[in-house]
Every structure is written in structure tokens, then in C-alpha cells.
XYZ file of N, CA and C in Angstrom:
720
model
N 60.508 40.582 38.097
C 60.805 42.002 38.160
C 62.195 42.244 38.723
N 62.580 41.479 39.755
C 63.880 41.701 40.371
C 65.005 41.333 39.405
N 64.807 40.246 38.620
C 65.822 39.835 37.646
C 65.985 40.918 36.583
N 64.857 41.394 36.050
C 64.895 42.441 35.018
C 65.374 43.752 35.616
N 64.837 44.097 36.790
C 65.163 45.378 37.414
C 66.629 45.522 37.739
N 67.261 44.417 38.193
C 68.679 44.499 38.533
C 69.508 44.857 37.310
N 69.225 44.209 36.173
C 69.972 44.491 34.959
C 69.675 45.887 34.418
N 68.436 46.306 34.515
C 68.093 47.657 34.061
C 68.770 48.713 34.919
N 68.776 48.505 36.241
C 69.412 49.487 37.120
C 70.900 49.604 36.833
N 71.547 48.449 36.536
C 72.964 48.501 36.199
C 73.197 49.338 34.949
N 72.384 49.113 33.911
C 72.532 49.856 32.664
C 72.195 51.329 32.854
N 71.130 51.607 33.599
C 70.693 52.981 33.783
C 71.678 53.771 34.627
N 72.251 53.125 35.648
C 73.238 53.813 36.481
C 74.457 54.187 35.649
N 74.896 53.264 34.798
C 76.035 53.551 33.928
C 75.715 54.706 32.991
N 74.487 54.713 32.420
C 74.089 55.785 31.511
C 74.017 57.121 32.234
N 73.476 57.119 33.462
C 73.351 58.362 34.217
C 74.712 58.958 34.542
N 75.710 58.095 34.769
C 77.058 58.579 35.066
C 77.720 59.132 33.811
N 77.547 58.417 32.685
C 78.210 58.826 31.450
C 77.530 60.027 30.803
N 76.205 60.183 30.999
C 75.458 61.270 30.369
C 74.631 62.000 31.424
N 75.240 62.771 32.301
C 74.534 63.365 33.434
C 73.445 64.359 33.047
N 73.516 64.942 31.840
C 72.498 65.920 31.461
C 71.554 65.373 30.400
N 71.569 64.076 30.243
C 70.755 63.476 29.188
C 69.272 63.566 29.531
N 68.478 63.945 28.524
C 67.035 63.901 28.690
C 66.603 62.440 28.626
N 65.734 62.026 29.530
C 65.390 60.616 29.611
C 63.933 60.362 29.256
N 63.663 59.190 28.721
C 62.298 58.792 28.461
C 62.109 57.330 28.774
N 60.962 56.960 29.298
C 60.619 55.553 29.473
C 59.771 55.176 28.275
N 60.287 54.297 27.439
C 59.654 54.080 26.144
C 59.387 52.602 25.955
N 58.133 52.258 25.808
C 57.825 50.844 25.629
C 56.421 50.722 25.089
N 56.226 49.847 24.131
C 54.896 49.553 23.640
C 54.603 48.085 23.870
N 53.382 47.789 24.186
C 53.016 46.429 24.572
C 53.329 45.458 23.432
N 54.136 44.454 23.740
C 54.449 43.426 22.767
C 55.546 43.786 21.800
N 56.173 44.967 21.962
C 57.203 45.401 21.029
C 58.588 45.239 21.631
N 59.541 44.868 20.790
C 60.913 44.711 21.248
C 61.650 46.036 21.259
N 61.651 46.744 20.124
C 62.557 47.877 19.997
C 61.826 49.192 20.099
N 62.607 50.261 20.132
C 62.047 51.605 20.277
C 62.473 52.464 19.112
N 62.427 51.899 17.899
C 62.917 52.626 16.738
C 62.059 53.830 16.405
N 60.811 53.864 16.910
C 59.968 55.018 16.635
C 60.288 56.185 17.562
N 61.035 55.943 18.616
C 61.310 56.993 19.590
C 62.045 58.196 19.008
N 63.090 58.006 18.193
C 63.793 59.177 17.677
C 62.916 60.099 16.864
N 61.857 59.576 16.240
C 60.970 60.422 15.455
C 60.250 61.433 16.327
N 60.055 61.107 17.598
C 59.361 62.001 18.521
C 60.351 62.848 19.315
N 61.453 62.241 19.736
C 62.424 62.937 20.573
C 63.641 63.381 19.752
N 63.392 64.137 18.691
C 64.485 64.574 17.824
C 65.388 65.592 18.507
N 64.836 66.340 19.451
C 65.570 67.482 19.995
C 66.581 67.097 21.066
N 66.545 65.875 21.558
C 67.451 65.507 22.642
C 67.660 64.013 22.662
N 68.808 63.538 23.127
C 69.003 62.096 23.307
C 68.099 61.577 24.418
N 67.959 60.287 24.484
C 67.029 59.706 25.449
C 67.504 58.326 25.835
N 66.919 57.800 26.911
C 67.124 56.414 27.313
C 65.832 55.652 27.054
N 65.933 54.481 26.453
C 64.753 53.669 26.173
C 64.690 52.505 27.155
N 63.605 52.414 27.898
C 63.425 51.341 28.879
C 62.472 50.311 28.303
N 62.924 49.090 28.209
C 62.110 48.038 27.633
C 62.172 46.791 28.515
N 61.293 45.837 28.207
C 61.266 44.570 28.933
C 62.049 43.511 28.173
N 62.530 42.521 28.898
C 63.096 41.347 28.260
C 61.967 40.450 27.771
N 62.206 39.763 26.633
C 61.254 38.760 26.169
C 61.159 37.672 27.223
N 59.926 37.315 27.573
C 59.743 36.441 28.730
C 60.320 35.055 28.518
N 60.429 34.613 27.276
C 61.043 33.325 27.025
C 62.530 33.308 27.328
N 63.127 34.487 27.500
C 64.555 34.594 27.810
C 64.811 34.847 29.288
N 63.781 34.793 30.110
C 63.916 35.007 31.552
C 63.689 33.682 32.272
N 64.617 33.254 33.111
C 64.457 31.961 33.801
C 63.161 31.895 34.600
N 62.568 30.722 34.632
C 61.322 30.516 35.359
C 61.474 30.895 36.827
N 62.636 30.599 37.400
C 62.875 30.857 38.824
C 62.941 32.341 39.153
N 63.032 33.207 38.129
C 63.144 34.645 38.378
C 61.828 35.250 38.866
N 60.726 34.502 38.779
C 59.456 35.008 39.275
C 58.588 35.609 38.189
N 57.428 36.072 38.599
C 56.424 36.575 37.660
C 56.593 38.078 37.446
N 55.789 38.611 36.517
C 55.807 40.046 36.236
C 54.408 40.452 35.816
N 53.786 41.343 36.616
C 52.444 41.812 36.321
C 52.406 43.319 36.169
N 51.201 43.863 36.078
C 51.037 45.299 35.900
C 51.594 46.076 37.088
N 51.394 45.579 38.304
C 51.953 46.241 39.485
C 53.482 46.266 39.430
N 54.066 45.211 38.884
C 55.523 45.166 38.742
C 56.005 46.191 37.724
N 55.223 46.385 36.655
C 55.599 47.403 35.679
C 55.595 48.797 36.316
N 54.573 49.070 37.120
C 54.495 50.364 37.796
C 55.682 50.548 38.728
N 55.966 49.507 39.515
C 57.091 49.589 40.452
C 58.417 49.726 39.720
N 58.553 49.066 38.565
C 59.791 49.147 37.796
C 59.994 50.550 37.234
N 58.920 51.179 36.764
C 59.023 52.560 36.283
C 59.479 53.479 37.405
N 58.935 53.274 38.605
C 59.368 54.073 39.758
C 60.850 53.831 40.038
N 61.282 52.577 39.926
C 62.708 52.265 40.096
C 63.548 53.008 39.070
N 63.118 52.983 37.810
C 63.845 53.674 36.747
C 63.968 55.161 37.062
N 62.847 55.761 37.414
C 62.833 57.198 37.684
C 63.738 57.546 38.859
N 63.765 56.673 39.862
C 64.609 56.924 41.035
C 66.087 56.936 40.659
N 66.454 56.105 39.666
C 67.842 56.092 39.196
C 68.111 57.285 38.299
N 67.213 57.518 37.336
C 67.404 58.605 36.380
C 67.463 59.967 37.068
N 66.631 60.159 38.089
C 66.540 61.468 38.725
C 67.316 61.587 40.018
N 68.183 60.615 40.304
C 68.902 60.606 41.588
C 69.826 61.811 41.750
N 70.348 62.356 40.634
C 71.284 63.480 40.723
C 70.583 64.829 40.596
N 69.251 64.819 40.591
C 68.495 66.065 40.489
C 68.215 66.506 39.074
N 68.690 65.748 38.073
C 68.411 66.085 36.678
C 66.923 65.890 36.390
N 66.246 66.871 35.765
C 64.824 66.703 35.450
C 64.602 65.502 34.541
N 63.630 64.698 34.879
C 63.293 63.508 34.104
C 61.991 63.771 33.361
N 61.991 63.527 32.056
C 60.791 63.696 31.240
C 60.339 62.313 30.788
N 59.195 61.904 31.246
C 58.717 60.541 31.045
C 57.756 60.489 29.858
N 58.030 59.584 28.929
C 57.197 59.405 27.744
C 56.696 57.968 27.705
N 55.402 57.785 27.469
C 54.839 56.440 27.369
C 53.962 56.364 26.131
N 54.133 55.302 25.372
C 53.375 55.109 24.138
C 52.428 53.931 24.302
N 51.167 54.162 24.071
C 50.136 53.129 24.092
C 49.948 52.574 25.510
N 49.953 51.252 25.667
C 49.572 50.630 26.943
C 50.350 51.137 28.150
N 51.662 51.389 28.066
C 52.396 51.810 29.270
C 51.929 53.130 29.853
N 51.076 53.868 29.129
C 50.576 55.134 29.668
C 49.863 54.954 30.994
N 49.151 53.849 31.147
C 48.436 53.586 32.398
C 49.434 53.424 33.540
N 50.466 52.605 33.324
C 51.475 52.388 34.366
C 52.275 53.659 34.627
N 52.603 54.399 33.562
C 53.379 55.634 33.721
C 52.602 56.679 34.506
N 51.309 56.821 34.217
C 50.486 57.787 34.949
C 50.330 57.359 36.409
N 50.134 56.076 36.645
C 50.000 55.582 38.014
C 51.299 55.791 38.795
N 52.432 55.482 38.182
C 53.723 55.664 38.844
C 53.966 57.133 39.159
N 53.638 58.005 38.208
C 53.826 59.449 38.415
C 52.942 59.951 39.555
N 51.692 59.472 39.587
C 50.765 59.892 40.642
C 51.255 59.427 42.015
N 51.754 58.211 42.090
C 52.260 57.691 43.375
C 53.458 58.506 43.850
N 54.363 58.814 42.916
C 55.557 59.578 43.300
C 55.198 61.001 43.700
N 54.212 61.573 43.023
C 53.761 62.916 43.378
C 53.109 62.917 44.760
N 52.319 61.872 45.027
C 51.664 61.763 46.339
C 52.695 61.625 47.455
N 53.791 60.908 47.161
C 54.863 60.722 48.149
C 55.857 61.870 48.149
N 55.635 62.847 47.244
C 56.551 63.988 47.106
C 57.986 63.517 46.843
N 58.120 62.499 46.002
C 59.433 61.939 45.687
C 60.260 62.949 44.896
N 61.518 63.071 45.260
C 62.386 64.051 44.594
C 62.602 63.716 43.130
N 62.559 62.426 42.773
C 62.835 62.005 41.400
C 61.577 61.887 40.549
N 60.453 62.415 41.026
C 59.237 62.321 40.222
C 59.429 63.075 38.901
N 58.720 62.666 37.843
C 58.944 63.257 36.526
C 58.665 64.759 36.496
N 59.502 65.469 35.737
C 59.254 66.892 35.522
C 58.111 67.084 34.541
N 57.915 66.097 33.658
C 56.787 66.120 32.724
C 56.413 64.686 32.374
N 55.178 64.517 31.959
C 54.681 63.211 31.551
C 53.941 63.368 30.232
N 54.367 62.635 29.209
C 53.725 62.672 27.900
C 53.133 61.302 27.604
N 51.835 61.259 27.350
C 51.143 60.016 27.021
C 50.712 60.084 25.554
N 51.073 59.064 24.780
C 50.763 59.030 23.356
C 49.895 57.808 23.073
N 48.638 58.046 22.734
C 47.739 56.954 22.387
C 47.518 55.962 23.502
N 47.432 56.420 24.731
C 47.328 55.514 25.879
C 45.867 55.270 26.276
N 45.522 54.040 26.651
C 44.141 53.710 27.021
C 43.832 54.068 28.475
N 43.887 55.349 28.797
C 43.633 55.768 30.176
C 42.197 55.432 30.586
N 41.261 55.660 29.674
C 39.865 55.278 29.906
C 39.339 54.672 28.613
N 39.347 53.344 28.549
C 38.947 52.645 27.335
C 37.483 52.804 26.976
N 36.690 53.386 27.874
C 35.277 53.596 27.578
C 35.055 54.794 26.678
N 36.055 55.682 26.594
C 35.946 56.900 25.800
C 36.563 56.665 24.428
N 35.779 56.909 23.385
C 36.254 56.715 22.012
C 36.943 55.363 21.832
N 36.248 54.267 22.123
C 36.891 52.947 22.067
C 37.290 52.554 20.650
N 38.498 52.037 20.509
C 38.974 51.512 19.238
C 38.781 49.998 19.224
N 39.207 49.355 18.138
C 38.964 47.922 17.998
C 39.481 47.098 19.179
N 40.728 47.315 19.664
C 41.189 46.516 20.804
C 40.307 46.685 22.038
N 39.826 47.915 22.274
C 38.946 48.151 23.411
C 37.628 47.402 23.260
N 37.092 47.434 22.053
C 35.806 46.767 21.818
C 35.938 45.253 21.951
N 37.011 44.699 21.422
C 37.222 43.256 21.534
C 37.371 42.851 22.997
N 38.153 43.627 23.757
C 38.385 43.303 25.164
C 37.099 43.378 25.980
N 36.218 44.304 25.634
C 34.976 44.462 26.402
C 33.934 43.413 26.021
N 34.003 42.892 24.785
C 33.010 41.906 24.350
C 33.318 40.505 24.862
N 34.591 40.181 24.978
C 34.966 38.827 25.381
C 35.105 38.727 26.897
N 34.892 37.537 27.415
C 35.044 37.326 28.858
C 36.524 37.214 29.200
N 36.840 37.515 30.449
C 38.220 37.395 30.904
C 38.700 35.953 30.782
N 37.829 35.002 31.095
C 38.199 33.583 31.039
C 38.583 33.171 29.629
N 37.934 33.748 28.616
C 38.251 33.378 27.239
C 39.643 33.853 26.842
N 40.065 35.023 27.345
C 41.421 35.496 27.073
C 42.447 34.558 27.713
N 42.168 34.148 28.942
C 43.107 33.260 29.625
C 43.162 31.895 28.951
N 42.043 31.447 28.440
C 41.983 30.128 27.805
C 42.622 30.129 26.409
N 42.370 31.172 25.630
C 42.738 31.163 24.214
C 44.048 31.881 23.895
N 44.513 32.764 24.767
C 45.648 33.619 24.423
C 46.938 33.289 25.184
N 46.865 32.375 26.130
C 48.026 32.096 26.977
C 48.608 30.721 26.635
N 49.930 30.708 26.443
C 50.649 29.480 26.120
C 51.844 29.338 27.068
N 52.442 28.164 27.074
C 53.635 27.930 27.895
C 54.880 27.927 27.009
N 55.967 28.512 27.517
C 57.245 28.491 26.809
C 57.725 27.045 26.733
N 58.082 26.551 25.543
C 58.462 25.139 25.402
C 59.785 24.810 26.081
N 59.973 23.563 26.382
C 61.230 23.099 26.961
C 62.356 23.293 25.951
N 63.512 23.619 26.475
C 64.647 23.939 25.627
C 64.956 25.421 25.630
N 63.938 26.255 25.914
C 64.141 27.696 26.036
C 64.549 28.034 27.468
N 65.175 29.196 27.641
C 65.617 29.604 28.979
C 64.432 29.721 29.927
N 63.333 30.246 29.430
C 62.148 30.444 30.270
C 61.148 29.311 30.178
N 61.595 28.106 29.916
C 60.698 26.956 29.752
C 59.723 26.840 30.915
N 58.454 26.633 30.568
C 57.420 26.485 31.587
C 56.683 27.772 31.915
N 57.217 28.894 31.512
C 56.537 30.165 31.779
C 55.255 30.268 30.956
N 54.236 30.883 31.551
C 53.006 31.183 30.819
C 53.163 32.560 30.190
N 52.913 32.627 28.877
C 53.126 33.878 28.150
C 51.986 34.130 27.172
N 51.861 35.397 26.812
C 51.054 35.794 25.650
C 52.042 35.887 24.494
N 52.003 34.951 23.530
C 53.067 34.858 22.529
C 53.105 36.052 21.577
N 54.305 36.383 21.159
C 54.479 37.476 20.219
C 53.794 37.220 18.892
N 53.751 35.954 18.463
C 53.117 35.670 17.170
C 51.616 35.947 17.197
N 50.988 35.784 18.365
C 49.571 36.133 18.476
C 49.384 37.640 18.380
N 50.271 38.384 19.030
C 50.208 39.841 18.949
C 50.404 40.299 17.506
N 51.331 39.660 16.804
C 51.598 40.005 15.412
C 50.357 39.767 14.553
N 49.686 38.635 14.756
C 48.452 38.358 14.024
C 47.391 39.409 14.312
N 47.300 39.816 15.585
C 46.301 40.821 15.953
C 46.570 42.136 15.247
N 47.846 42.538 15.194
C 48.196 43.773 14.489
C 47.787 43.695 13.017
N 48.055 42.561 12.385
C 47.751 42.402 10.964
C 46.250 42.451 10.702
N 45.474 41.767 11.515
C 44.049 41.657 11.256
C 43.258 42.882 11.681
N 43.891 43.787 12.407
C 43.201 45.041 12.714
C 43.080 45.919 11.472
N 44.078 45.814 10.556
C 44.067 46.633 9.341
C 44.567 45.802 8.165
N 43.844 44.772 7.770
C 44.340 43.909 6.685
C 44.483 44.642 5.357
N 43.531 45.509 5.031
C 43.590 46.234 3.765
C 44.798 47.166 3.723
N 45.090 47.791 4.846
C 46.233 48.700 4.935
C 47.532 47.958 4.606
N 47.713 46.782 5.185
C 48.945 46.044 4.955
C 48.999 45.454 3.545
N 47.865 45.082 3.015
C 47.831 44.626 1.619
C 48.293 45.741 0.687
N 47.765 46.940 0.902
C 48.141 48.080 0.067
C 49.618 48.433 0.232
N 50.126 48.313 1.474
C 51.538 48.621 1.720
C 52.439 47.672 0.924
N 52.109 46.387 0.897
C 52.942 45.428 0.185
C 52.762 45.554 -1.331
N 51.568 45.921 -1.757
C 51.373 46.187 -3.176
C 52.206 47.398 -3.599
N 52.245 48.409 -2.735
C 53.073 49.581 -3.014
C 54.548 49.228 -3.063
N 54.968 48.253 -2.239
C 56.370 47.836 -2.261
C 56.732 47.229 -3.617
N 55.811 46.431 -4.172
C 56.064 45.843 -5.484
C 56.181 46.932 -6.551
N 55.339 47.946 -6.461
C 55.413 49.051 -7.420
C 56.732 49.808 -7.279
N 57.154 49.998 -6.025
C 58.428 50.687 -5.792
C 59.594 49.881 -6.348
N 59.532 48.553 -6.193
C 60.584 47.701 -6.729
C 60.603 47.764 -8.258
N 59.422 47.803 -8.871
C 59.331 47.906 -10.333
C 59.941 49.216 -10.824
N 59.741 50.303 -10.054
C 60.271 51.615 -10.437
C 61.699 51.830 -9.942
N 62.235 50.852 -9.202
C 63.576 50.977 -8.596
C 63.653 52.183 -7.671
N 62.559 52.401 -6.927
C 62.496 53.518 -5.973
C 63.123 53.049 -4.653
N 64.431 53.202 -4.539
C 65.145 52.680 -3.374
C 64.740 53.376 -2.079
N 64.406 54.666 -2.148
C 64.007 55.379 -0.935
C 62.692 54.832 -0.380
N 61.709 54.608 -1.258
C 60.428 54.049 -0.816
C 60.607 52.627 -0.286
N 61.472 51.850 -0.927
C 61.727 50.495 -0.460
C 62.363 50.503 0.929
N 63.288 51.425 1.149
C 63.944 51.518 2.454
C 62.949 51.916 3.539
N 62.036 52.840 3.224
C 61.017 53.245 4.191
C 60.094 52.079 4.531
N 59.724 51.310 3.519
C 58.866 50.139 3.743
C 59.570 49.130 4.650
N 60.834 48.836 4.345
C 61.588 47.867 5.132
C 61.760 48.329 6.582
N 62.012 49.631 6.766
C 62.183 50.165 8.119
C 60.892 50.053 8.913
N 59.766 50.352 8.261
C 58.469 50.269 8.943
C 58.189 48.845 9.396
N 58.384 47.865 8.498
C 58.035 46.497 8.851
C 59.085 45.821 9.738
N 60.305 46.329 9.732
C 61.280 45.821 10.697
C 60.805 46.116 12.114
N 60.244 47.294 12.326
C 59.701 47.651 13.644
C 58.371 46.944 13.892
N 57.551 46.831 12.858
C 56.236 46.204 12.986
C 56.356 44.732 13.366
N 57.344 44.049 12.805
C 57.512 42.623 13.071
C 58.250 42.350 14.380
N 58.720 43.383 15.051
C 59.548 43.190 16.255
C 58.672 42.962 17.486
N 57.925 41.875 17.480
C 57.051 41.546 18.610
C 57.797 40.638 19.582
N 57.239 40.494 20.762
C 57.887 39.695 21.796
C 56.838 39.000 22.653
N 57.239 37.943 23.338
C 56.341 37.261 24.276
C 56.201 38.107 25.539
N 54.975 38.191 26.047
C 54.711 38.921 27.282
C 54.316 37.950 28.387
N 54.670 38.269 29.639
C 54.237 37.400 30.739
C 52.717 37.351 30.824
N 52.187 36.171 31.074
C 50.737 35.996 31.107
C 50.082 36.909 32.138
N 50.697 37.031 33.310
C 50.117 37.867 34.366
C 50.007 39.313 33.920
N 51.042 39.809 33.270
C 51.033 41.191 32.790
C 49.935 41.401 31.751
N 49.831 40.482 30.801
C 48.812 40.583 29.759
C 47.404 40.515 30.349
N 47.180 39.554 31.226
C 45.844 39.386 31.794
C 45.494 40.531 32.744
N 46.480 41.054 33.490
C 46.234 42.246 34.312
C 45.771 43.402 33.447
N 46.407 43.562 32.290
C 46.051 44.659 31.388
C 44.634 44.484 30.856
N 44.287 43.273 30.449
C 42.931 43.009 29.967
C 41.907 43.313 31.060
N 42.153 42.782 32.242
C 41.192 42.897 33.342
C 41.085 44.317 33.886
N 42.216 44.910 34.241
C 42.192 46.174 34.986
C 42.143 47.405 34.108
N 42.684 47.292 32.883
C 42.727 48.458 31.997
C 41.556 48.463 31.016
N 41.309 47.317 30.358
C 40.338 47.288 29.269
C 38.948 46.793 29.666
N 38.833 46.101 30.798
C 37.515 45.599 31.184
C 36.937 46.328 32.393
N 37.730 46.499 33.448
C 37.199 47.162 34.649
C 37.578 48.644 34.728
N 38.518 49.095 33.901
C 38.883 50.520 33.814
C 39.205 51.109 35.200
N 40.041 50.422 35.939
C 40.261 50.785 37.338
C 40.900 52.169 37.507
N 41.843 52.522 36.633
C 42.480 53.835 36.770
C 41.463 54.949 36.549
N 40.665 54.831 35.515
C 39.665 55.864 35.216
C 38.595 55.952 36.306
N 38.334 54.836 36.940
C 37.310 54.828 37.995
C 37.868 55.272 39.347
N 39.191 55.537 39.394
C 39.782 56.004 40.632
C 40.167 54.890 41.584
């Protein structure tokens, strides 16, 4: 967290100085590299996108990163973004909603001056017991030990983060595909039809969608397992 946080604070401080009235958002989806979907939601104002480094690119000596570190990092971000009194609008998509809500609640409890002026949660698993989707059902059916045994790998030697335990991006990519196999089959069949018709606009939309879809990344094992245990199995935030 300290290795990532130091670099993020440097970038965020520079952005806050150069764009003092910029509307800000914390934008991150579990296992995703980029934030190309953000402009579709925040069309009315520019924003800052906060993301994690791929764990294979972080030196082993830099330490671990878990769910508590994500919460603390969001608080760090907000403290920088809101240091000049500019209202901060926090947006979280999918899994980060839990950390964003927890960070906001902590800052509100402490009456922090930089606490968010608004919080928007999009598709976040605040209480996975309510209207559970496939990921929620899978997480509740399997034991925690099975996730640790089957989903965690070590970064190979030769990489910067060699020896780190991670949830690999390729596993996340497979999970995305197998959640909706028919959908992706139809999408690629449609691409062939678009190519036959020379429909360049449809082809460009397809390529843009899958460029973002394929942009997965390795996650730290602690962060992934914390999410499985505390968010999807024990529902700690919803239980108070």
C-alpha cells in the first residue's frame, strides 16, 4: 500500500494543483486495468481515475495489500483530492463499493473535512445476500479454503513481483467469459456479420468493448481472499 500510495499521492497532488476545480471520482473495478467506461457515466465533468498497479509489477519487498489497505488508500486519495476544500464526488463500480462506503462512513464518523460530498455506488455487493447473482452464489457455495487452494498462484521468477501470491488476471478473464458464454458467442458472431457488411462503426464498437473486457490484471491474494471472506461469505459490512 505504501509503495502504491506514494506514487498515487504524487500523481493526485499534481492533478489537484493543475486542475483545482476538477470533479473527482475514485474509479476501479475488481481485476480491471483501465477505466474506459468512466467517461460514459461522467460525461458532464472531467474526473480523476484511481486504480491499482498490477501486482506482478510491484516488488515483493513493498509489502502486501488487502481490503483494509484499499479502504485506507481511498481515504488517502480523498484527503489529497479534498485538501483545498473542493467538493469531492466519489464513484465506485462493483466491488470497490464496499471499500468506498466503509471509507466514507469512517470519514463521516471522524468529521473529516475531505469526506465525500456525494457517494455513488454502481452494482456494488453491499449485501450479497440480497438478490444474489452468479458470483455471489458461487462464493457462498464454495469453502474459503477451496478459493485459497484453487485460485491463488505465485508470480514467476523474472517478473518484478516474483514470489508474490496473486489471483491471476487470466482466471478472472475466464470467469467473466463463463458467466455469459452465449452472450460472448453472439457478440463474436455479430462481429463476423459486421465485417461481412463492412459496418465499420459496429466493428469499432465491438473492438472498444473487448479492449476493455480483456484488460484484466493480477490482484494481490490477500485482497482477493479478504473480498471472498468478508464481502461475499460473511457479509461483514451488511451485518454492521
